[in-house]
CSV table of C-alpha atoms in Angstrom, one decimal:
chain,number,residue,atom,x,y,z
R,1,UNK,CA,128.6,44.4,133.3
R,2,UNK,CA,127.9,46.5,136.3
R,3,UNK,CA,130.2,47.9,139.0
R,4,UNK,CA,128.6,47.5,142.5
R,5,UNK,CA,130.5,48.3,145.7
R,6,UNK,CA,133.8,48.0,143.9
R,7,UNK,CA,133.1,44.6,142.6
R,8,UNK,CA,132.2,43.5,139.1
R,9,UNK,CA,129.0,41.5,138.6
R,10,UNK,CA,127.2,40.1,135.7
R,11,UNK,CA,123.5,40.9,135.4
R,12,UNK,CA,121.1,38.4,133.9
R,13,UNK,CA,119.9,39.3,130.4
R,14,UNK,CA,116.3,39.6,131.7
R,15,UNK,CA,115.7,40.7,135.3
R,16,UNK,CA,112.3,39.4,136.1
R,17,UNK,CA,112.0,41.2,139.4
R,18,UNK,CA,112.3,44.5,137.4
R,19,UNK,CA,109.5,43.3,135.1
R,20,UNK,CA,107.2,42.3,138.0
R,21,UNK,CA,107.9,45.5,139.8
R,22,UNK,CA,107.0,47.8,136.9
R,23,UNK,CA,104.0,45.6,136.0
R,24,UNK,CA,102.8,46.1,139.5
R,25,UNK,CA,103.0,49.8,139.1
R,26,UNK,CA,100.8,49.7,136.0
R,27,UNK,CA,98.2,47.5,137.8
R,28,UNK,CA,98.2,49.9,140.7
R,29,UNK,CA,97.6,52.8,138.3
R,30,UNK,CA,94.7,50.9,136.7
R,31,UNK,CA,93.1,50.9,140.2
R,32,UNK,CA,92.7,54.7,140.0
R,33,UNK,CA,91.1,54.4,136.5
R,34,UNK,CA,88.6,51.8,137.9
R,35,UNK,CA,87.4,54.3,140.6
R,36,UNK,CA,86.2,56.7,137.9
R,37,UNK,CA,83.3,54.5,136.7
R,38,UNK,CA,82.3,54.1,140.4
R,39,UNK,CA,81.9,57.9,140.6
R,40,UNK,CA,79.7,57.8,137.4
R,41,UNK,CA,77.5,55.2,139.2
R,42,UNK,CA,77.1,57.5,142.1
R,43,UNK,CA,75.8,60.1,139.7
R,44,UNK,CA,73.2,57.8,138.1
R,45,UNK,CA,72.6,55.6,141.1
R,46,UNK,CA,72.5,52.3,139.2
R,47,UNK,CA,74.0,50.2,142.0
R,48,UNK,CA,77.2,49.0,140.2
R,49,UNK,CA,79.8,50.9,142.2
R,50,UNK,CA,80.7,47.8,144.3
R,51,UNK,CA,82.0,45.9,141.3
R,52,UNK,CA,84.4,48.7,140.4
R,53,UNK,CA,85.4,49.3,144.0
R,54,UNK,CA,86.2,45.6,144.5
R,55,UNK,CA,88.1,45.6,141.2
R,56,UNK,CA,90.1,48.7,142.2
R,57,UNK,CA,90.9,47.2,145.6
R,58,UNK,CA,92.3,44.1,143.8
R,59,UNK,CA,94.3,46.3,141.5
R,60,UNK,CA,95.7,48.4,144.4
R,61,UNK,CA,96.5,45.3,146.5
R,62,UNK,CA,98.1,43.1,143.9
R,63,UNK,CA,99.8,46.0,142.1
R,64,UNK,CA,101.1,47.6,145.2
R,65,UNK,CA,102.4,44.3,146.6
R,66,UNK,CA,104.3,43.6,143.4
R,67,UNK,CA,105.8,47.1,143.4
R,68,UNK,CA,106.8,46.9,147.1
R,69,UNK,CA,108.4,43.5,146.7
R,70,UNK,CA,110.1,44.1,143.3
R,71,UNK,CA,110.6,47.8,143.0
R,72,UNK,CA,113.3,48.2,140.3
R,73,UNK,CA,116.7,49.4,141.4
R,74,UNK,CA,118.4,49.1,138.0
R,75,UNK,CA,117.8,50.8,134.7
R,76,UNK,CA,115.6,49.0,132.2
R,77,UNK,CA,117.1,47.3,129.2
R,78,UNK,CA,115.4,46.8,125.9
R,79,UNK,CA,114.4,43.1,126.4
R,80,UNK,CA,112.8,43.9,129.7
R,81,UNK,CA,110.9,46.8,128.0
R,82,UNK,CA,109.5,44.6,125.4
R,83,UNK,CA,108.4,42.0,127.9
R,84,UNK,CA,106.9,44.6,130.2
R,85,UNK,CA,104.8,46.1,127.4
R,86,UNK,CA,103.4,42.8,126.2
R,87,UNK,CA,102.6,41.6,129.7
R,88,UNK,CA,101.1,44.9,130.7
R,89,UNK,CA,98.5,45.0,127.9
R,90,UNK,CA,97.4,41.4,128.6
R,91,UNK,CA,97.4,41.8,132.4
R,92,UNK,CA,95.5,45.1,132.4
R,93,UNK,CA,92.9,43.5,130.1
R,94,UNK,CA,92.4,40.7,132.6
R,95,UNK,CA,92.2,43.1,135.6
R,96,UNK,CA,90.0,45.5,133.7
R,97,UNK,CA,87.6,42.7,132.9
R,98,UNK,CA,86.9,42.1,136.6
R,99,UNK,CA,84.0,44.5,136.9
R,100,UNK,CA,82.1,42.8,134.1
R,101,UNK,CA,82.5,39.4,135.9
R,102,UNK,CA,81.9,40.6,139.5
R,103,UNK,CA,78.7,42.5,138.5
R,104,UNK,CA,77.4,39.5,136.5
R,105,UNK,CA,76.9,41.6,133.4
R,106,UNK,CA,79.2,39.3,131.5
R,107,UNK,CA,79.5,36.0,133.4
R,108,UNK,CA,81.9,34.7,130.8
R,109,UNK,CA,85.4,35.6,131.7
R,110,UNK,CA,86.5,35.2,128.1
R,111,UNK,CA,83.8,37.7,127.0
R,112,UNK,CA,84.8,40.1,129.6
R,113,UNK,CA,88.5,40.0,128.6
R,114,UNK,CA,87.5,40.3,124.9
R,115,UNK,CA,85.5,43.5,125.6
R,116,UNK,CA,88.3,44.9,127.8
R,117,UNK,CA,91.1,44.1,125.3
R,118,UNK,CA,89.0,45.5,122.5
R,119,UNK,CA,88.7,48.7,124.6
R,120,UNK,CA,92.3,49.1,125.6
R,121,UNK,CA,93.6,48.3,122.2
R,122,UNK,CA,91.1,50.8,120.7
R,123,UNK,CA,89.7,48.0,118.4
R,124,UNK,CA,86.0,48.6,119.1
R,125,UNK,CA,84.8,45.0,118.5
R,126,UNK,CA,82.1,44.0,120.9
R,127,UNK,CA,80.3,40.9,122.2
R,128,UNK,CA,77.4,43.0,123.7
R,129,UNK,CA,74.0,42.4,122.2
R,130,UNK,CA,74.7,39.0,120.8
R,131,UNK,CA,74.2,35.4,121.8
R,132,UNK,CA,77.2,33.4,122.7
R,133,UNK,CA,78.1,29.9,121.4
R,134,UNK,CA,76.9,28.5,124.7
R,135,UNK,CA,73.5,30.1,124.3
R,136,UNK,CA,73.8,33.0,126.8
R,137,UNK,CA,72.3,36.3,125.6
R,138,UNK,CA,74.7,39.1,126.3
R,139,UNK,CA,72.9,42.4,127.2
R,140,UNK,CA,72.4,45.1,124.6
R,141,UNK,CA,74.7,48.2,124.8
R,142,UNK,CA,71.9,50.4,125.8
R,143,UNK,CA,70.8,47.9,128.5
R,144,UNK,CA,74.1,47.9,130.6
R,145,UNK,CA,74.6,50.5,133.3
R,146,UNK,CA,76.2,53.9,132.4
R,147,UNK,CA,79.2,53.2,134.6
R,148,UNK,CA,80.2,50.3,132.3
R,149,UNK,CA,79.6,52.4,129.1
R,150,UNK,CA,81.9,54.9,130.7
R,151,UNK,CA,84.5,52.2,131.6
R,152,UNK,CA,84.6,51.0,128.0
R,153,UNK,CA,85.2,54.5,126.6
R,154,UNK,CA,87.7,55.4,129.3
R,155,UNK,CA,89.7,52.3,128.6
R,156,UNK,CA,89.6,53.3,124.9
R,157,UNK,CA,91.0,56.7,125.8
R,158,UNK,CA,93.7,55.4,128.1
R,159,UNK,CA,94.8,52.8,125.5
R,160,UNK,CA,94.7,55.3,122.7
R,161,UNK,CA,97.7,57.3,123.7
R,162,UNK,CA,99.0,54.4,125.6
R,163,UNK,CA,98.7,53.5,129.3
R,164,UNK,CA,102.5,53.3,129.5
R,165,UNK,CA,103.0,56.7,127.9
R,166,UNK,CA,100.5,58.1,130.4
R,167,UNK,CA,102.3,56.5,133.3
R,168,UNK,CA,105.6,57.9,132.1
R,169,UNK,CA,104.0,61.3,132.1
R,170,UNK,CA,102.7,61.3,135.6
R,171,UNK,CA,104.8,58.7,137.5
R,172,UNK,CA,108.4,60.0,138.0
R,173,UNK,CA,109.3,56.6,139.5
R,174,UNK,CA,109.3,55.2,136.0
R,175,UNK,CA,111.7,57.8,134.6
R,176,UNK,CA,114.7,55.5,134.6
R,177,UNK,CA,114.7,53.3,131.6
R,178,UNK,CA,111.5,55.0,130.3
R,179,UNK,CA,112.7,55.3,126.7
R,180,UNK,CA,112.7,51.5,126.4
R,181,UNK,CA,109.0,51.4,127.4
R,182,UNK,CA,108.1,54.4,125.2
R,183,UNK,CA,109.8,52.9,122.1
R,184,UNK,CA,108.3,49.4,122.7
R,185,UNK,CA,104.7,50.7,123.3
R,186,UNK,CA,104.4,53.8,121.0
R,187,UNK,CA,102.7,53.0,117.7
R,188,UNK,CA,104.3,53.6,114.3
R,189,UNK,CA,107.6,52.7,112.7
R,190,UNK,CA,109.3,55.7,114.3
R,191,UNK,CA,108.9,57.4,117.7
R,192,UNK,CA,109.1,61.2,117.5
R,193,UNK,CA,110.9,62.4,120.7
R,194,UNK,CA,110.1,66.1,121.2
R,195,UNK,CA,112.3,66.7,124.1
R,196,UNK,CA,115.5,65.1,125.6
R,197,UNK,CA,113.5,63.9,128.6
R,198,UNK,CA,111.0,61.1,128.0
R,199,UNK,CA,108.7,62.3,130.7
R,200,UNK,CA,108.4,65.7,129.1
R,201,UNK,CA,107.7,64.1,125.8
R,202,UNK,CA,104.9,62.0,127.2
R,203,UNK,CA,103.4,65.0,129.0
R,204,UNK,CA,103.5,67.1,125.8
R,205,UNK,CA,101.8,64.4,123.8
R,206,UNK,CA,99.1,63.9,126.5
R,207,UNK,CA,98.6,67.6,126.7
R,208,UNK,CA,97.7,67.7,123.0
R,209,UNK,CA,95.5,64.6,123.4
R,210,UNK,CA,93.6,66.1,126.3
R,211,UNK,CA,93.1,69.4,124.5
R,212,UNK,CA,91.6,67.8,121.4
R,213,UNK,CA,89.4,65.6,123.5
R,214,UNK,CA,88.1,68.6,125.5
R,215,UNK,CA,87.4,70.5,122.3
R,216,UNK,CA,85.4,67.6,120.8
R,217,UNK,CA,83.5,67.1,124.0
R,218,UNK,CA,82.3,70.7,124.0
R,219,UNK,CA,81.3,70.6,120.4
R,220,UNK,CA,79.3,67.5,120.9
R,221,UNK,CA,77.7,68.6,124.1
R,222,UNK,CA,76.3,71.8,122.6
R,223,UNK,CA,74.1,69.7,120.3
R,224,UNK,CA,70.7,68.8,121.8
R,225,UNK,CA,71.0,65.2,120.7
R,226,UNK,CA,73.8,64.5,123.1
R,227,UNK,CA,73.9,65.1,126.9
R,228,UNK,CA,77.3,65.5,128.7
R,229,UNK,CA,77.6,61.7,129.3
R,230,UNK,CA,77.2,60.8,125.6
R,231,UNK,CA,79.5,63.6,124.6
R,232,UNK,CA,82.4,62.6,126.8
R,233,UNK,CA,82.0,58.9,125.8
R,234,UNK,CA,82.1,59.7,122.1
R,235,UNK,CA,84.9,62.2,122.5
R,236,UNK,CA,87.0,59.5,124.3
R,237,UNK,CA,86.2,57.0,121.6
R,238,UNK,CA,86.9,59.3,118.7
R,239,UNK,CA,90.3,60.7,119.8
R,240,UNK,CA,91.4,57.1,120.8
R,241,UNK,CA,90.1,55.9,117.3
R,242,UNK,CA,88.3,53.2,119.3
R,243,UNK,CA,84.7,53.2,118.1
R,244,UNK,CA,82.7,52.2,121.2
R,245,UNK,CA,79.4,54.0,121.4
R,246,UNK,CA,76.7,54.4,124.0
R,247,UNK,CA,74.1,53.3,121.3
R,248,UNK,CA,73.5,50.0,119.6
R,249,UNK,CA,73.3,51.7,116.3
R,250,UNK,CA,76.5,53.7,116.9
R,251,UNK,CA,76.5,57.3,115.6
R,252,UNK,CA,73.7,56.5,113.2
R,253,UNK,CA,71.4,56.5,116.3
R,254,UNK,CA,71.7,60.3,116.6
R,255,UNK,CA,70.7,61.0,113.0
R,256,UNK,CA,72.5,64.3,113.1
R,257,UNK,CA,74.5,65.9,110.2
R,258,UNK,CA,76.2,68.2,112.7
R,259,UNK,CA,77.4,65.3,115.0
R,260,UNK,CA,78.6,63.3,111.9
R,261,UNK,CA,80.8,66.2,110.7
R,262,UNK,CA,82.2,67.0,114.1
R,263,UNK,CA,83.2,63.3,114.5
R,264,UNK,CA,84.6,63.2,110.9
R,265,UNK,CA,86.8,66.2,111.7
R,266,UNK,CA,88.1,64.8,114.9
R,267,UNK,CA,88.7,61.3,113.4
R,268,UNK,CA,90.9,63.0,110.8
R,269,UNK,CA,92.8,64.8,113.6
R,270,UNK,CA,93.2,61.6,115.6
R,271,UNK,CA,94.7,59.9,112.6
R,272,UNK,CA,97.6,62.3,112.4
R,273,UNK,CA,100.9,62.1,114.4
R,274,UNK,CA,100.4,63.9,117.7
R,275,UNK,CA,103.9,65.1,117.6
R,276,UNK,CA,103.0,67.0,114.4
R,277,UNK,CA,99.9,68.4,116.1
R,278,UNK,CA,102.2,69.7,118.9
R,279,UNK,CA,104.4,71.4,116.3
R,280,UNK,CA,101.4,72.9,114.5
R,281,UNK,CA,100.0,74.3,117.8
R,282,UNK,CA,103.3,75.9,118.5
R,283,UNK,CA,103.2,77.7,115.1
R,284,UNK,CA,105.5,75.4,113.2
R,285,UNK,CA,103.2,75.3,110.1
R,286,UNK,CA,106.0,74.4,107.7
R,287,UNK,CA,106.9,71.2,109.5
R,288,UNK,CA,103.3,70.1,109.6
R,289,UNK,CA,102.3,70.9,106.0
R,290,UNK,CA,105.7,69.7,104.5
R,291,UNK,CA,105.3,66.4,106.2
R,292,UNK,CA,105.1,63.7,103.4
R,293,UNK,CA,103.2,61.3,105.5
R,294,UNK,CA,100.5,63.8,106.4
R,295,UNK,CA,100.2,64.8,102.7
R,296,UNK,CA,99.9,61.1,101.7
R,297,UNK,CA,97.3,60.6,104.5
R,298,UNK,CA,95.2,63.5,103.2
R,299,UNK,CA,95.5,62.3,99.6
R,300,UNK,CA,94.4,58.8,100.4
R,301,UNK,CA,91.4,60.2,102.3
R,302,UNK,CA,90.4,62.7,99.6
R,303,UNK,CA,90.6,60.1,96.8
R,304,UNK,CA,88.7,57.5,98.9
R,305,UNK,CA,85.9,59.9,99.7
R,306,UNK,CA,85.7,60.9,96.1
R,307,UNK,CA,85.5,57.3,94.9
R,308,UNK,CA,83.1,56.0,97.5
R,309,UNK,CA,80.8,59.0,97.5
R,310,UNK,CA,80.6,58.8,93.7
R,311,UNK,CA,79.6,55.1,93.8
R,312,UNK,CA,76.9,55.9,96.5
R,313,UNK,CA,75.6,58.7,94.4
R,314,UNK,CA,75.6,57.1,91.0
R,315,UNK,CA,75.1,53.4,91.8
R,316,UNK,CA,73.2,53.4,95.1
R,317,UNK,CA,71.1,56.5,94.2
R,318,UNK,CA,71.9,58.5,97.3
R,319,UNK,CA,71.4,62.2,97.3
R,320,UNK,CA,74.6,64.0,96.5
R,321,UNK,CA,75.1,65.5,100.0
R,322,UNK,CA,74.1,62.3,101.7
R,323,UNK,CA,76.6,60.4,99.6
R,324,UNK,CA,79.3,62.7,100.6
R,325,UNK,CA,78.2,62.6,104.3
R,326,UNK,CA,78.1,58.8,104.5
R,327,UNK,CA,81.1,58.2,102.3
R,328,UNK,CA,83.3,60.7,104.2
R,329,UNK,CA,82.3,59.3,107.6
R,330,UNK,CA,82.9,55.7,106.7
R,331,UNK,CA,86.2,56.4,104.9
R,332,UNK,CA,87.5,58.2,108.0
R,333,UNK,CA,86.1,55.5,110.4
R,334,UNK,CA,88.0,52.8,108.5
R,335,UNK,CA,91.2,54.6,107.5
R,336,UNK,CA,91.8,55.9,111.1
R,337,UNK,CA,90.5,52.5,112.4
R,338,UNK,CA,87.9,54.2,114.6
R,339,UNK,CA,85.1,51.9,113.5
R,340,UNK,CA,82.1,54.1,114.1
R,341,UNK,CA,79.1,53.6,111.8
R,342,UNK,CA,76.5,55.7,110.2
R,343,UNK,CA,75.6,53.3,107.4
R,344,UNK,CA,75.7,49.6,106.7
R,345,UNK,CA,78.6,49.3,104.1
R,346,UNK,CA,77.8,45.6,103.5
R,347,UNK,CA,74.7,46.5,101.5
R,348,UNK,CA,76.5,49.1,99.4
R,349,UNK,CA,77.2,48.5,95.7
R,350,UNK,CA,80.0,46.1,95.1
R,351,UNK,CA,82.5,48.7,93.8
R,352,UNK,CA,82.1,51.0,96.9
R,353,UNK,CA,82.1,48.1,99.3
R,354,UNK,CA,85.3,46.6,97.7
R,355,UNK,CA,87.1,49.9,97.7
R,356,UNK,CA,86.2,50.4,101.4
R,357,UNK,CA,87.5,46.8,102.1
R,358,UNK,CA,90.9,47.9,100.7
R,359,UNK,CA,91.0,50.7,103.2
R,360,UNK,CA,91.0,48.1,106.0
R,361,UNK,CA,94.7,47.6,105.1
R,362,UNK,CA,95.8,51.3,105.5
R,363,UNK,CA,95.7,52.9,108.9
R,364,UNK,CA,96.5,56.3,110.3
R,365,UNK,CA,99.9,58.1,110.5
R,366,UNK,CA,102.7,56.9,112.7
R,367,UNK,CA,102.5,58.4,116.1
R,368,UNK,CA,98.7,58.7,115.9
R,369,UNK,CA,96.2,56.7,118.0
R,370,UNK,CA,95.1,54.8,114.9
R,371,UNK,CA,96.0,51.2,114.2
R,372,UNK,CA,96.6,49.4,110.9
R,373,UNK,CA,99.7,49.2,108.8
R,374,UNK,CA,100.2,53.0,109.0
R,375,UNK,CA,100.7,55.6,106.2
R,376,UNK,CA,104.4,56.0,106.7
R,377,UNK,CA,105.0,52.3,105.9
R,378,UNK,CA,102.9,52.6,102.8
R,379,UNK,CA,104.9,55.7,101.7
R,380,UNK,CA,108.2,53.8,102.2
R,381,UNK,CA,106.9,50.7,100.4
R,382,UNK,CA,105.6,52.7,97.4
R,383,UNK,CA,108.9,54.7,97.2
R,384,UNK,CA,110.9,51.5,97.4
R,385,UNK,CA,108.8,49.9,94.6
R,386,UNK,CA,109.4,53.0,92.4
R,387,UNK,CA,113.1,52.8,93.1
R,388,UNK,CA,113.2,49.1,92.1
R,389,UNK,CA,111.5,49.9,88.8
R,390,UNK,CA,114.1,52.6,88.1
R,391,UNK,CA,116.9,50.3,89.2
R,392,UNK,CA,115.8,47.7,86.5
R,393,UNK,CA,116.0,50.4,83.9
R,394,UNK,CA,119.3,51.8,85.2
R,395,UNK,CA,121.0,48.8,86.9
R,396,UNK,CA,124.3,50.7,87.6
R,397,UNK,CA,122.7,53.8,89.1
R,398,UNK,CA,122.7,54.4,92.9
R,399,UNK,CA,119.1,55.3,93.7
R,400,UNK,CA,118.4,55.8,97.4
R,401,UNK,CA,114.8,55.8,98.7
R,402,UNK,CA,114.0,59.4,99.8
R,403,UNK,CA,111.0,60.9,101.6
R,404,UNK,CA,111.5,64.6,101.1
R,405,UNK,CA,115.1,65.4,101.7
R,406,UNK,CA,115.6,62.5,104.0
R,407,UNK,CA,117.2,59.2,102.7
R,408,UNK,CA,115.6,56.1,104.1
R,409,UNK,CA,118.3,53.7,105.3
R,410,UNK,CA,118.4,50.1,104.3
R,411,UNK,CA,117.7,49.0,107.9
R,412,UNK,CA,114.4,50.9,107.9
R,413,UNK,CA,113.4,49.6,104.5
R,414,UNK,CA,114.0,46.0,105.6
R,415,UNK,CA,112.1,46.6,108.9
R,416,UNK,CA,109.1,48.0,107.0
R,417,UNK,CA,109.1,45.2,104.5
R,418,UNK,CA,109.4,42.6,107.3
R,419,UNK,CA,106.6,44.2,109.1
R,420,UNK,CA,104.4,44.2,106.0
R,421,UNK,CA,105.1,40.5,105.3
R,422,UNK,CA,104.5,39.5,109.0
R,423,UNK,CA,101.3,41.6,109.1
R,424,UNK,CA,99.9,39.9,106.1
R,425,UNK,CA,101.0,36.5,107.4
R,426,UNK,CA,99.3,37.1,110.8
R,427,UNK,CA,96.2,38.3,109.1
R,428,UNK,CA,96.0,35.3,106.9
R,429,UNK,CA,96.7,32.9,109.8
R,430,UNK,CA,94.0,34.6,111.9
R,431,UNK,CA,91.5,34.3,109.0
R,432,UNK,CA,92.4,30.6,108.5
R,433,UNK,CA,91.9,29.8,112.2
R,434,UNK,CA,88.5,31.5,112.3
R,435,UNK,CA,87.5,29.6,109.2
R,436,UNK,CA,88.1,26.4,111.1
R,437,UNK,CA,85.2,27.2,113.3
R,438,UNK,CA,82.9,27.0,110.3
R,439,UNK,CA,82.7,30.7,109.2
R,440,UNK,CA,82.6,31.7,105.6
R,441,UNK,CA,85.4,33.4,103.7
R,442,UNK,CA,84.4,37.0,104.2
R,443,UNK,CA,83.4,36.5,107.8
R,444,UNK,CA,86.8,34.9,108.5
R,445,UNK,CA,88.7,37.6,106.6
R,446,UNK,CA,86.7,40.3,108.2
R,447,UNK,CA,87.2,39.1,111.8
R,448,UNK,CA,90.9,38.8,111.3
R,449,UNK,CA,91.6,42.2,109.6
R,450,UNK,CA,89.2,43.9,112.0
R,451,UNK,CA,91.2,42.6,115.0
R,452,UNK,CA,94.8,42.9,113.9
R,453,UNK,CA,94.0,46.3,112.3
R,454,UNK,CA,92.2,47.4,115.5
R,455,UNK,CA,89.3,48.5,113.3
R,456,UNK,CA,86.3,47.0,115.1
R,457,UNK,CA,83.6,46.0,112.6
R,458,UNK,CA,84.5,43.4,110.0
R,459,UNK,CA,82.4,41.7,107.3
R,460,UNK,CA,79.9,38.8,107.0
R,461,UNK,CA,78.9,37.5,110.4
R,462,UNK,CA,81.1,40.2,112.0
R,463,UNK,CA,79.8,43.1,110.0
R,464,UNK,CA,78.9,46.6,111.3
R,465,UNK,CA,75.5,45.5,112.4
R,466,UNK,CA,76.7,42.3,114.1
R,467,UNK,CA,78.7,41.3,117.2
R,468,UNK,CA,81.5,38.9,118.0
R,469,UNK,CA,79.5,37.1,120.7
R,470,UNK,CA,78.7,34.0,118.7
R,471,UNK,CA,82.4,33.2,118.2
R,472,UNK,CA,83.5,30.1,120.2
R,473,UNK,CA,85.7,30.4,123.2
R,474,UNK,CA,89.0,29.6,121.4
R,475,UNK,CA,88.1,31.9,118.5
R,476,UNK,CA,87.7,34.8,120.9
R,477,UNK,CA,91.1,34.2,122.4
R,478,UNK,CA,92.7,34.1,118.9
R,479,UNK,CA,91.1,37.6,118.2
R,480,UNK,CA,92.2,38.8,121.7
R,481,UNK,CA,95.8,38.0,120.8
R,482,UNK,CA,95.4,39.5,117.3
R,483,UNK,CA,94.1,42.8,118.8
R,484,UNK,CA,97.1,43.0,121.2
R,485,UNK,CA,99.6,42.1,118.4
R,486,UNK,CA,98.1,44.7,116.1
R,487,UNK,CA,98.0,47.4,118.8
R,488,UNK,CA,101.7,46.8,119.7
R,489,UNK,CA,102.8,46.7,116.1
R,490,UNK,CA,103.5,43.0,115.9
R,491,UNK,CA,107.2,43.0,116.5
R,492,UNK,CA,106.8,44.0,120.2
R,493,UNK,CA,104.7,40.9,120.9
R,494,UNK,CA,106.3,38.5,118.4
R,495,UNK,CA,109.8,39.2,119.5
R,496,UNK,CA,109.2,37.6,122.9
R,497,UNK,CA,108.4,34.3,121.2
R,498,UNK,CA,111.8,34.3,119.5
R,499,UNK,CA,114.3,31.9,121.0
R,500,UNK,CA,117.0,34.6,120.6
R,501,UNK,CA,115.1,36.8,122.9
R,502,UNK,CA,115.6,34.4,125.8
R,503,UNK,CA,119.2,33.6,125.1
R,504,UNK,CA,122.1,35.3,126.9
């Protein structure tokens, strides 16, 4: 109920004008992002600035018109927040695909949306360099203009921390009702609010994000193998845990131990909750190192590096240092869902490859830019399993699930379990649908988990040395939806398909 001018009125359970107005603001903001690749084109003079300028004009015109006509005058509610977030990621992927189509680099609209959704959701799957099911040969990564390479990486970077969180940081006009958007868009089972004001929280998180990106950019740029353009692109992709590279062979193309270890370190950083990074930078070492999720994250990575590096050394006869180098890189690339590559894991020994496949179901920490199931959910699931075993032995005992000194409520436990079941179901459904197009078991499984986990490379026909270009039209749209569902943590998207969502 709302009191307006002394009269009581009933507001509809979803105000679609509010949804359209805020959606217009996000489209308008994307217009500014589309201008940046145009500036890159002016530097390299490759003649593609018109495609970005036209796309930006479309974004400014349509977004500005929606905002002008439907500018919200009421506070957002949670249903509107969920609807806005889902529509925003889909709409921005469509608008962000326009430069590819206008320029003619990707004449297929589906391929353009696939590449853009893969960028914004930080998935890193690509259709570049492969032949489509209709027989068109998409250009190689190194053949497309630098402005488009920059656009892919910039979209990674914006999508990593979240376009909506960025907008909340710099657009005061979205301050009202901002928490609904922040909670609906931010990754992880919990949202760590550092300050009472949502705009201040968003600014702090983005400040940390920018600082780490700048640090990585400088460390990469000082190496002679990378110029400033390659350094900024890979810094964007790393901190967003995206995985798009300026090279067909990804990081392997640079053949540098130094570059590999710089990216390994920053992939590890990107997989940690950025709120915890903020506390660490402020000198709160205790909160950071006592955090159970970070400890578990570090343990999983160390054990995985030990196992995989050992199999490469013993079974694949790699030199010890090389085994540690390639094993560490690929573990971090998969656990954090970055998806960069320095080695073809499909030709590894069976034990190492299988162990790496299991890591496709992990993910970074809650509140990081990584995708996947997330470490916090695994911590809760493992603790709950241990509790159930103890409960069988001591049926009358009251045994709460605890992480440190904090008891995990039944509501959170149910939510985590429901998420896990739905995640596995959606992964299985995606793999089944891909198999209907004639792909083998590992190719179908790999395409599905790579998309819903926002990892990038999969297995089989979609492995680290392959592309997704040959997938038929409908198959690409299935993966487009899986990428969005995975990026928005499933519930955010699936809830809008629930009949209860649309009922008063």
